[in-house]
Coordinates of C-alpha atoms and ligand atoms in Angstrom, one line a residue:
Chain A
X1 CA 128.1 89.0 105.1
X2 CA 126.0 88.7 102.0
X3 CA 128.1 91.2 100.2
X4 CA 131.1 88.8 100.2
X5 CA 129.5 86.2 98.0
X6 CA 130.3 87.0 94.4
X7 CA 129.5 83.7 92.6
X8 CA 126.4 84.3 90.4
X9 CA 127.0 88.0 90.1
X10 CA 127.6 89.5 86.7
X11 CA 129.8 92.6 86.4
X12 CA 129.2 94.4 83.2
X13 CA 132.3 95.8 81.5
X14 CA 133.8 95.9 78.1
X15 CA 136.8 93.5 78.0
X16 CA 138.1 90.8 75.8
X17 CA 136.9 88.2 78.3
X18 CA 133.4 89.7 78.4
X19 CA 133.2 89.6 74.6
X20 CA 134.2 86.0 74.2
X21 CA 131.8 83.3 73.3
X22 CA 130.4 81.6 76.3
X23 CA 131.2 78.2 74.8
X24 CA 134.9 78.9 74.6
X25 CA 134.8 80.3 78.2
X26 CA 133.0 77.2 79.4
X27 CA 135.4 74.8 77.7
X28 CA 138.4 76.8 78.9
X29 CA 137.2 76.7 82.5
X30 CA 136.4 73.0 82.2
X31 CA 139.9 72.3 80.9
X32 CA 141.4 74.5 83.6
X33 CA 139.6 72.6 86.3
X34 CA 141.2 69.4 85.0
X35 CA 144.7 70.6 84.4
X36 CA 145.0 72.3 87.7
X37 CA 145.8 68.8 89.0
X38 CA 148.7 68.5 86.6
X39 CA 150.7 71.1 88.5
X40 CA 153.0 69.6 91.1
X41 CA 156.1 71.8 91.4
X42 CA 156.8 75.5 91.8
X43 CA 157.3 76.1 88.2
X44 CA 154.0 74.6 87.1
X45 CA 152.2 76.4 89.9
X46 CA 153.7 79.7 88.9
X47 CA 152.5 79.0 85.3
X48 CA 149.0 78.5 86.6
X49 CA 149.3 81.6 88.7
X50 CA 150.4 83.8 85.8
X51 CA 147.6 82.4 83.7
X52 CA 144.9 83.1 86.4
X53 CA 146.1 86.5 87.3
X54 CA 146.6 87.4 83.6
X55 CA 143.0 86.4 82.9
X56 CA 141.7 88.4 85.8
X57 CA 143.7 91.4 84.6
X58 CA 142.3 91.2 81.1
X59 CA 138.7 90.8 82.4
X60 CA 138.8 94.3 84.0
X61 CA 137.1 93.0 87.2
X62 CA 138.8 94.8 90.0
X63 CA 141.2 92.7 92.0
X64 CA 139.9 94.0 95.3
X65 CA 136.5 92.7 94.4
X66 CA 137.9 89.2 93.5
X67 CA 139.8 89.1 96.7
X68 CA 136.7 89.9 98.6
X69 CA 135.0 87.0 96.9
X70 CA 137.7 84.7 98.1
X71 CA 137.1 85.6 101.8
X72 CA 134.3 83.1 102.4
X73 CA 136.4 80.1 101.3
X74 CA 139.4 81.3 103.3
X75 CA 138.6 79.1 106.3
X76 CA 138.1 76.0 104.1
X77 CA 141.5 76.7 102.6
X78 CA 143.1 77.2 105.9
X79 CA 141.6 73.9 107.2
X80 CA 143.0 71.9 104.3
X81 CA 146.4 73.5 104.6
X82 CA 146.6 72.6 108.3
X83 CA 145.4 69.1 107.6
X84 CA 148.2 68.7 105.0
X85 CA 150.7 70.3 107.3
X86 CA 150.3 67.6 109.9
X87 CA 149.3 64.6 107.8
X88 CA 152.0 64.6 105.2
X89 CA 155.2 62.9 106.4
X90 CA 157.7 63.5 103.6
X91 CA 161.0 65.2 103.5
X92 CA 163.1 66.5 106.5
X93 CA 161.4 67.6 109.7
X94 CA 161.0 71.4 109.9
X95 CA 159.5 71.7 113.3
X96 CA 159.1 69.2 116.1
X97 CA 156.3 70.1 118.5
X98 CA 156.5 66.9 120.4
X99 CA 153.0 65.8 119.8
X100 CA 153.3 66.4 116.0
X101 CA 156.0 66.9 113.5
X102 CA 155.8 69.2 110.6
X103 CA 157.7 67.9 107.5
X104 CA 158.9 70.0 104.6
X105 CA 156.8 68.0 102.3
X106 CA 153.7 68.8 104.3
X107 CA 154.4 72.5 104.2
X108 CA 155.0 72.5 100.4
X109 CA 151.8 70.4 99.8
X110 CA 149.7 72.6 102.0
X111 CA 150.8 75.7 100.1
X112 CA 150.2 74.0 96.8
X113 CA 146.7 72.9 97.8
X114 CA 145.9 76.5 98.9
X115 CA 147.0 77.9 95.6
X116 CA 145.1 75.2 93.7
X117 CA 141.9 76.1 95.5
X118 CA 142.4 79.8 95.0
X119 CA 143.0 79.4 91.3
X120 CA 140.0 77.2 90.9
X121 CA 137.6 79.6 92.7
X122 CA 139.1 82.6 91.0
X123 CA 138.7 81.3 87.5
X124 CA 135.2 79.9 88.0
X125 CA 134.0 83.1 89.5
X126 CA 135.6 85.0 86.6
X127 CA 133.3 82.9 84.4
X128 CA 130.1 84.0 86.0
X129 CA 131.4 87.6 86.6
X130 CA 132.0 88.1 82.9
X131 CA 129.2 86.1 81.4
X132 CA 125.5 86.9 81.7
X133 CA 123.4 83.9 83.0
X134 CA 121.6 83.8 79.6
X135 CA 124.9 83.4 77.8
X136 CA 126.1 80.7 80.2
X137 CA 122.9 78.8 79.6
X138 CA 123.0 79.2 75.8
X139 CA 126.6 78.1 75.7
X140 CA 125.9 75.1 77.9
X141 CA 122.9 74.0 76.0
X142 CA 124.8 74.3 72.8
X143 CA 127.8 72.3 74.2
X144 CA 125.6 69.6 75.6
X145 CA 123.4 69.3 72.6
X146 CA 124.9 65.9 71.5
X147 CA 123.6 64.4 74.8
X148 CA 120.1 64.9 73.5
X149 CA 120.5 61.7 71.6
X150 CA 120.9 59.9 74.8
X151 CA 117.6 61.3 76.0
X152 CA 119.3 63.7 78.4
X153 CA 117.0 66.7 78.9
X154 CA 119.6 69.3 77.8
X155 CA 117.2 72.2 77.4
X156 CA 115.5 71.7 80.7
X157 CA 118.8 71.3 82.4
X158 CA 120.2 74.5 80.9
X159 CA 117.0 76.4 81.9
X160 CA 117.1 75.1 85.4
X161 CA 120.7 76.3 85.7
X162 CA 120.0 79.8 84.3
X163 CA 117.0 80.3 86.6
X164 CA 119.1 79.3 89.6
X165 CA 121.9 81.6 88.6
X166 CA 119.4 84.4 87.9
X167 CA 117.8 84.1 91.3
X168 CA 120.9 83.9 93.5
X169 CA 121.2 87.7 93.8
X170 CA 117.5 88.1 94.2
X171 CA 117.6 85.6 97.0
X172 CA 120.4 87.5 98.7
X173 CA 118.5 90.7 98.5
X174 CA 115.5 89.0 100.0
X175 CA 117.7 87.6 102.8
X176 CA 119.1 91.0 103.6
X177 CA 115.6 92.5 103.6
X178 CA 114.1 89.9 105.9
X179 CA 117.2 90.0 108.2
X180 CA 116.7 93.7 108.6
X181 CA 113.0 93.4 109.3
X182 CA 113.6 90.8 112.0
X183 CA 116.5 92.7 113.5
X184 CA 114.1 95.6 113.8
X185 CA 112.0 93.2 115.9
X186 CA 115.0 92.4 118.1
X187 CA 116.3 89.3 116.4
X188 CA 120.1 88.8 116.7
X189 CA 121.9 87.0 113.9
X190 CA 125.5 87.8 114.7
X191 CA 125.9 87.5 118.4
X192 CA 125.0 85.3 121.3
X193 CA 125.6 81.6 122.1
X194 CA 125.5 79.2 119.2
X195 CA 122.2 77.5 120.0
X196 CA 120.5 80.9 120.1
X197 CA 122.1 81.8 116.8
X198 CA 120.8 78.7 115.1
X199 CA 117.4 79.4 116.5
X200 CA 117.6 82.9 115.2
X201 CA 117.6 81.6 111.7
X202 CA 114.1 80.2 111.8
X203 CA 112.5 83.7 111.5
X204 CA 114.8 84.2 108.5
X205 CA 114.4 80.9 106.7
X206 CA 110.7 80.5 106.9
X207 CA 109.8 83.8 105.2
X208 CA 112.7 83.1 102.7
X209 CA 111.3 79.7 101.7
X210 CA 107.8 81.1 101.4
X211 CA 108.8 83.8 99.1
X212 CA 111.1 81.5 97.1
X213 CA 108.2 79.1 96.6
X214 CA 105.9 81.9 95.7
X215 CA 108.4 83.3 93.3
X216 CA 108.8 79.9 91.6
X217 CA 105.1 79.5 91.3
X218 CA 104.7 83.0 89.8
X219 CA 107.5 82.3 87.3
X220 CA 106.0 79.0 86.2
X221 CA 102.7 80.7 85.7
X222 CA 104.2 83.6 83.8
X223 CA 106.1 81.1 81.5
X224 CA 103.0 79.1 80.8
X225 CA 101.0 82.3 80.1
X226 CA 103.5 83.2 77.5
X227 CA 103.2 79.8 75.8
X228 CA 106.4 78.1 77.0
X229 CA 106.5 74.5 75.9
X230 CA 110.1 73.5 76.4
X231 CA 112.9 73.4 73.9
X232 CA 111.2 71.7 71.0
X233 CA 111.5 73.7 67.8
X234 CA 112.6 76.8 69.7
X235 CA 114.7 79.3 67.9
X236 CA 117.0 81.9 69.4
X237 CA 117.0 85.6 69.1
X238 CA 120.7 85.9 69.9
X239 CA 122.9 83.4 68.1
X240 CA 126.3 82.4 69.5
X241 CA 129.2 83.5 67.4
X242 CA 132.5 81.7 67.4
X243 CA 135.2 84.2 66.6
X244 CA 139.0 84.3 66.2
X245 CA 139.5 85.2 69.8
X246 CA 137.6 82.1 70.9
X247 CA 139.8 79.8 68.8
X248 CA 142.7 81.7 70.2
X249 CA 141.5 81.1 73.7
X250 CA 141.3 77.3 73.2
X251 CA 144.7 77.5 71.5
X252 CA 146.2 79.1 74.6
X253 CA 144.6 76.5 76.7
X254 CA 146.4 73.9 74.6
X255 CA 149.7 75.7 75.0
X256 CA 149.1 75.8 78.8
X257 CA 148.5 72.1 78.8
X258 CA 151.7 71.4 76.9
X259 CA 153.7 73.7 79.1
X260 CA 152.3 72.1 82.3
X261 CA 153.2 68.6 81.0
X262 CA 156.7 69.8 80.2
X263 CA 157.3 71.6 83.4
X264 CA 155.8 69.2 85.9
X265 CA 158.1 66.9 87.5
Chain B
X1 CA 112.7 110.5 121.9
X2 CA 114.4 112.9 119.6
X3 CA 116.0 111.6 116.4
X4 CA 118.5 113.5 114.4
X5 CA 121.1 113.0 111.7
X6 CA 124.2 115.1 111.1
X7 CA 125.8 115.1 107.6
X8 CA 124.9 111.5 107.0
X9 CA 126.1 109.9 103.8
X10 CA 125.6 106.3 102.8
X11 CA 127.3 104.2 100.2
X12 CA 125.8 100.8 99.3
X13 CA 128.3 98.0 98.4
X14 CA 131.2 100.2 99.3
X15 CA 134.4 99.2 97.7
X16 CA 132.9 97.1 94.9
X17 CA 132.2 97.9 91.3
X18 CA 128.5 98.2 92.3
X19 CA 129.2 101.0 94.7
X20 CA 126.4 103.4 94.8
X21 CA 125.8 106.6 96.8
X22 CA 122.3 106.7 98.2
X23 CA 122.6 109.7 100.7
X24 CA 124.6 112.9 100.5
X25 CA 125.2 114.8 103.8
X26 CA 121.7 114.6 105.1
X27 CA 121.0 116.6 108.3
X28 CA 117.6 116.4 109.8
X29 CA 116.0 116.7 113.3
X30 CA 112.8 115.0 114.3
X31 CA 111.5 116.2 117.7
X32 CA 109.7 113.9 120.1
X33 CA 106.0 113.6 119.5
X34 CA 105.9 115.0 116.0
X35 CA 104.5 113.6 112.8
X36 CA 106.9 113.8 109.9
X37 CA 106.2 112.7 106.3
X38 CA 109.1 111.9 103.9
X39 CA 108.2 112.2 100.3
X40 CA 110.2 111.9 97.1
X41 CA 110.6 110.1 93.8
X42 CA 111.3 106.4 93.8
X43 CA 115.0 105.9 94.4
X44 CA 115.5 109.2 96.1
X45 CA 116.9 107.6 99.3
X46 CA 113.8 107.7 101.6
X47 CA 114.1 104.1 102.8
X48 CA 117.9 104.4 103.1
X49 CA 117.5 107.4 105.4
X50 CA 114.9 105.9 107.7
X51 CA 116.9 102.7 108.2
X52 CA 119.7 104.9 109.7
X53 CA 117.3 106.1 112.4
X54 CA 117.2 102.8 114.2
X55 CA 120.7 101.6 113.3
X56 CA 119.8 99.0 110.7
X57 CA 122.1 100.9 108.4
X58 CA 125.2 102.7 109.6
X59 CA 126.2 105.9 108.0
X60 CA 129.3 105.7 105.8
X61 CA 130.1 109.1 107.2
X62 CA 128.3 111.5 109.6
X63 CA 126.4 110.6 112.8
X64 CA 122.9 109.6 113.8
X65 CA 121.6 110.5 117.2
X66 CA 118.7 108.5 118.7
X67 CA 117.9 109.8 122.1
X68 CA 121.2 109.3 124.1
X69 CA 122.7 106.9 121.6
X70 CA 125.1 108.0 118.8
X71 CA 125.4 105.8 115.8
X72 CA 128.5 106.2 113.7
X73 CA 130.2 103.9 111.2
X74 CA 132.4 102.4 113.8
X75 CA 129.7 101.9 116.5
X76 CA 129.4 98.4 118.0
X77 CA 126.0 96.6 117.6
X78 CA 125.3 96.1 121.3
X79 CA 124.1 99.6 122.1
X80 CA 121.8 99.5 119.2
X81 CA 119.4 97.1 120.9
X82 CA 117.9 99.8 123.0
X83 CA 117.4 102.0 120.0
X84 CA 115.8 99.2 118.0
X85 CA 113.3 98.6 120.8
X86 CA 112.4 102.3 121.1
X87 CA 112.3 103.0 117.4
X88 CA 109.9 100.6 115.8
X89 CA 110.2 100.1 112.0
X90 CA 107.5 98.9 109.7
X91 CA 109.0 98.0 106.3
X92 CA 107.6 98.1 102.9
X93 CA 105.5 95.0 102.6
X94 CA 105.9 94.0 106.2
X95 CA 103.8 90.8 105.7
X96 CA 106.9 89.2 104.2
X97 CA 108.4 89.0 107.7
X98 CA 105.7 86.7 109.2
X99 CA 107.0 83.3 110.2
X100 CA 105.3 81.8 113.3
X101 CA 102.6 79.1 113.4
X102 CA 100.1 81.4 115.0
X103 CA 99.4 85.1 114.8
X104 CA 99.8 85.4 118.6
X105 CA 103.3 83.9 118.5
X106 CA 104.3 86.1 115.7
X107 CA 103.2 89.3 117.4
X108 CA 104.9 88.2 120.6
X109 CA 108.2 87.7 118.7
X110 CA 109.3 91.4 119.1
X111 CA 108.3 91.9 122.7
X112 CA 109.9 88.6 123.8
X113 CA 113.1 89.5 122.0
X114 CA 113.2 92.7 124.0
X115 CA 112.7 90.9 127.3
X116 CA 109.0 91.1 127.9
X117 CA 107.5 88.2 129.9
X118 CA 105.3 85.7 128.1
X119 CA 102.3 86.9 129.9
X120 CA 102.9 90.5 129.1
X121 CA 103.7 89.7 125.4
X122 CA 100.5 87.8 125.1
X123 CA 98.5 90.6 126.6
X124 CA 100.1 93.1 124.2
X125 CA 99.4 90.8 121.3
X126 CA 95.7 90.8 122.2
X127 CA 95.7 94.6 122.6
X128 CA 97.6 95.5 119.4
X129 CA 95.6 93.0 117.3
X130 CA 92.5 94.9 118.3
X131 CA 94.2 98.2 117.6
X132 CA 94.8 97.2 114.0
X133 CA 91.2 96.1 113.6
X134 CA 91.3 92.4 113.9
X135 CA 89.4 90.5 116.7
X136 CA 90.7 88.0 119.2
X137 CA 89.6 85.0 117.1
X138 CA 92.6 85.6 114.9
X139 CA 95.1 85.0 117.7
X140 CA 95.3 81.2 117.2
X141 CA 95.1 81.2 113.4
X142 CA 98.1 80.8 111.1
X143 CA 99.2 84.1 109.6
X144 CA 99.6 82.4 106.3
X145 CA 95.9 81.8 105.7
X146 CA 95.1 85.5 105.9
X147 CA 94.5 87.9 103.0
X148 CA 97.3 90.3 102.1
X149 CA 95.7 93.2 103.9
X150 CA 95.1 91.2 107.1
X151 CA 98.7 90.0 107.0
X152 CA 99.8 93.6 106.8
X153 CA 97.8 94.4 109.9
X154 CA 99.3 91.5 111.8
X155 CA 102.8 92.6 110.8
X156 CA 102.1 96.1 112.0
X157 CA 100.7 94.8 115.3
X158 CA 103.9 92.9 115.7
X159 CA 105.8 96.2 115.7
X160 CA 103.3 98.1 117.8
X161 CA 103.5 95.3 120.5
X162 CA 107.1 96.4 121.2
X163 CA 105.7 99.7 122.5
X164 CA 108.1 101.9 120.6
X165 CA 108.5 105.6 121.3
X166 CA 108.9 106.3 117.6
X167 CA 107.1 104.5 114.8
X168 CA 108.7 104.6 111.4
X169 CA 106.5 103.5 108.5
X170 CA 107.8 102.8 105.0
X171 CA 104.8 103.1 102.7
X172 CA 102.5 101.2 105.1
X173 CA 99.4 101.5 103.0
X174 CA 100.8 100.4 99.6
X175 CA 98.6 97.8 98.1
X176 CA 95.7 98.1 100.6
X177 CA 92.2 98.9 99.5
X178 CA 91.1 102.5 99.9
X179 CA 89.1 102.0 103.1
X180 CA 91.9 99.9 104.5
X181 CA 94.4 102.7 103.7
X182 CA 92.3 105.3 105.4
X183 CA 91.8 103.1 108.5
X184 CA 95.5 102.5 108.8
X185 CA 96.3 106.2 108.5
X186 CA 93.7 107.1 111.1
X187 CA 95.2 104.4 113.4
X188 CA 98.6 106.0 113.2
X189 CA 97.2 109.5 113.8
X190 CA 95.3 108.1 116.9
X191 CA 98.4 106.4 118.2
X192 CA 100.3 109.6 118.1
X193 CA 97.6 111.5 119.9
X194 CA 96.9 108.9 122.6
X195 CA 100.4 107.6 123.2
X196 CA 102.5 110.5 122.1
X197 CA 104.4 108.3 119.7
X198 CA 106.5 110.1 117.2
X199 CA 105.5 109.1 113.7
X200 CA 107.7 109.1 110.6
X201 CA 105.9 108.2 107.5
X202 CA 107.4 107.5 104.1
X203 CA 104.7 107.8 101.5
X204 CA 104.0 108.4 97.8
X205 CA 100.6 109.8 98.6
X206 CA 100.7 113.6 98.7
X207 CA 97.2 113.5 100.1
X208 CA 98.3 111.6 103.2
X209 CA 101.3 113.8 103.6
X210 CA 99.2 116.9 103.4
X211 CA 96.5 115.6 105.7
X212 CA 98.4 114.0 108.5
X213 CA 101.9 115.4 108.7
X214 CA 103.1 118.4 110.7
X215 CA 106.4 118.6 108.8
X216 CA 107.2 117.3 105.3
X217 CA 110.7 116.4 104.2
X218 CA 111.1 116.2 100.4
X219 CA 114.0 114.1 99.2
X220 CA 115.6 114.1 95.8
X221 CA 118.7 112.3 94.6
X222 CA 119.9 111.4 98.0
X223 CA 119.6 114.8 99.6
X224 CA 116.9 116.9 101.3
X225 CA 115.4 119.0 98.7
X226 CA 112.8 120.9 100.7
X227 CA 111.5 120.8 104.3
X228 CA 108.6 122.6 106.0
X229 CA 105.0 122.6 106.9
X230 CA 102.6 121.1 104.3
X231 CA 101.3 124.5 103.4
X232 CA 104.8 125.8 102.7
X233 CA 105.8 122.8 100.7
X234 CA 102.7 122.5 98.5
X235 CA 102.8 126.2 97.7
X236 CA 105.8 125.6 95.6
X237 CA 104.3 123.7 92.8
X238 CA 107.0 124.4 90.2
X239 CA 109.7 123.3 92.5
X240 CA 107.9 120.0 93.2
X241 CA 107.3 119.5 89.5
X242 CA 111.0 119.7 88.8
X243 CA 111.6 116.5 90.7
X244 CA 108.5 114.8 89.4
X245 CA 106.2 115.3 92.3
X246 CA 102.7 116.9 92.3
X247 CA 100.6 118.8 94.8
X248 CA 97.5 117.1 96.3
X249 CA 94.4 117.3 94.2
X250 CA 92.6 119.3 96.8
X251 CA 95.1 122.1 96.5
X252 CA 95.1 121.9 92.7
X253 CA 91.4 122.3 92.8
X254 CA 91.4 125.4 95.0
X255 CA 94.2 126.9 92.9
X256 CA 92.1 126.3 89.7
X257 CA 89.1 127.9 91.4
X258 CA 91.1 130.9 92.4
X259 CA 92.5 131.3 88.9
X260 CA 89.1 130.8 87.2
X261 CA 87.2 133.4 89.3
X262 CA 90.2 135.5 90.3
X263 CA 89.4 135.3 94.0
X264 CA 91.4 134.4 97.1
X265 CA 90.3 131.3 99.0
X266 CA 91.3 129.8 102.3
X267 CA 93.7 126.8 102.3
X268 CA 92.4 123.3 101.9
X269 CA 94.4 120.1 101.9
X270 CA 91.8 117.4 102.0
X271 CA 88.6 116.7 100.1
X272 CA 86.6 117.5 103.2
X273 CA 88.2 120.9 103.6
X274 CA 87.6 121.7 99.9
X275 CA 83.9 120.8 100.5
X276 CA 83.9 123.2 103.4
X277 CA 85.5 126.0 101.4
X278 CA 83.1 125.6 98.5
X279 CA 80.1 125.4 100.8
X280 CA 81.2 128.6 102.6
X281 CA 81.5 130.4 99.3
X282 CA 78.0 129.2 98.2
X283 CA 76.5 130.1 101.6
X284 CA 78.0 133.6 101.7
X285 CA 76.9 134.1 98.2
X286 CA 80.2 135.5 96.9
X287 CA 80.0 133.4 93.8
X288 CA 81.1 135.6 91.0
Ligands
ATP301 N1 120.5 97.1 99.2 C1 120.9 98.0 98.3 N2 122.0 97.7 97.6 C2 122.4 98.6 96.6 N3 121.8 99.8 96.3 C3 120.6 100.0 97.0 C4 120.1 99.2 98.0 N4 119.0 99.7 98.4 C5 118.8 100.9 97.8 N5 119.8 101.1 96.9 C6 119.9 102.2 96.0 O1 120.0 103.4 96.8 C7 119.1 104.4 96.2 C8 118.1 104.9 97.2 O2 117.2 103.8 97.5 P1 116.0 103.8 98.5 O3 115.5 102.4 98.6 O4 116.5 104.5 99.7 O5 115.0 104.7 97.7 P2 113.5 105.1 98.1 O6 113.4 106.6 98.1 O7 113.1 104.4 99.3 O8 112.7 104.5 96.8 P3 111.2 103.9 96.8 O9 110.2 105.0 96.8 O10 111.2 103.2 95.5 O11 111.1 102.9 97.9 C9 118.5 103.8 94.9 O12 119.2 104.3 93.9 C10 118.8 102.3 95.1 O13 119.1 101.8 93.8
MG302 MG1 111.7 102.8 99.7

């Protein structure tokens, strides 16, 4: 179960996507999240599909791995598709079940929504799969820097994010470990009636919370011991470098936007 | 209950870029009532191997036999319950698994899951708490206000209360003070003698392995590297050095004595035995 969650994992590899500046990746993903909503016909959706699959191919992250990461959201997608299938009343009736009619428009919309969700999840997971948490934080801090003038705590926000990202895999490992320890004492997590299963999570959650709090405390102490005082006057060991490929990435996002605007109906 | 594995291999994160092979064709047989120690460098697959013995991990290929039950990669989880009850497992840092309000409730968790009545579970809680060296007053206290070593004892009591036939211990004494370590090890040895429990001990302490185990299994890079009686294993100093392990200090001491004075001495694995050997030399007056 835990092995299917791929958000927050980083897969080291040497690919164009891995080498890109985190800022360009962040901007690109942000733009992508917005323009996904521009697509509204087969042509524009195919365009998005080609773009997403192309990016995944360049990133050298195995497709089988990405597909596995999509598994947990499969039910959510299915649910939205079914909802659209029955709720949309456009176009000719394809199927009359008596108590409900399925219209062509509903089918098309359902399929589109499914693709939209898959593209979104795929591209956002590609961001974390190809960028180390530190890079994401640096990039974000850099991009949000103008907000400092509005007294928005950019540095703290970025730090919080990187710590959360950093600890997702640790938390999963911990979860697995405690699940095993409690299973050895006869706890059942994956079978039995639903009330029992909910109750079975208490022996998992309490140790998990305790260790998470303890870890947070330790981390805070370690940071303080090393003289951490927030972002004021802090310099960076690794500077972000904007290269040709990053400009090219943004350029191709621009092309994608124009193409979508032209092809959408 | 006899435990054995046949050509067990295990892959972690199978089918992902992080795929990692932790065991290669491991075959081992642990007879009922024996005391086995598993030693090996960190990352050699010790924890992975023992988690197969009660079905917490399933082999990627090969089979595990626990009593009458066979565990293979396609086995359903239902039949594993009986194995889990009979093969108790104490993990590294078991204190992380405590969760109940009171120590009594926490110890009862295992027995209750395996169908013991409340009365019986409570009785077992009292008994096992005493076994691990804590008195009855602790029963109603919260496990979270204990010291690390006391928490460890409570966690171990929680496994003992299930009355397992086999007790698997993954570095049970790591992080305890020296006297606490010794007490724990003595407790396991006593349990084996009195209740005929099979003990499988994973340890980094060559001294403990030499002193308590009947059989030692040495693991390296996911395979069994050597297996035999402590005397046989610790004779092969060079072979152990190759995988970064050392022989107990007592044996090193005797070896050094033998070399220095060019004499042959009886075997000694523990400090007490060394003292005996040295005393006997002095008494007999064969000092060169
Ligand atoms: N949950 C896991 N996911 C992925 N790989 C793992 C996992 N647990 C262990 N491994 C890997 O399997 C190998 C064997 O690990 P194992 O925990 O069995 O070693 P060990 O002999 O118990 O070491 P130690 O003495 O440090 O406890 C190691 O290389 C480790 O990195
Ligand atoms: Mg281990």
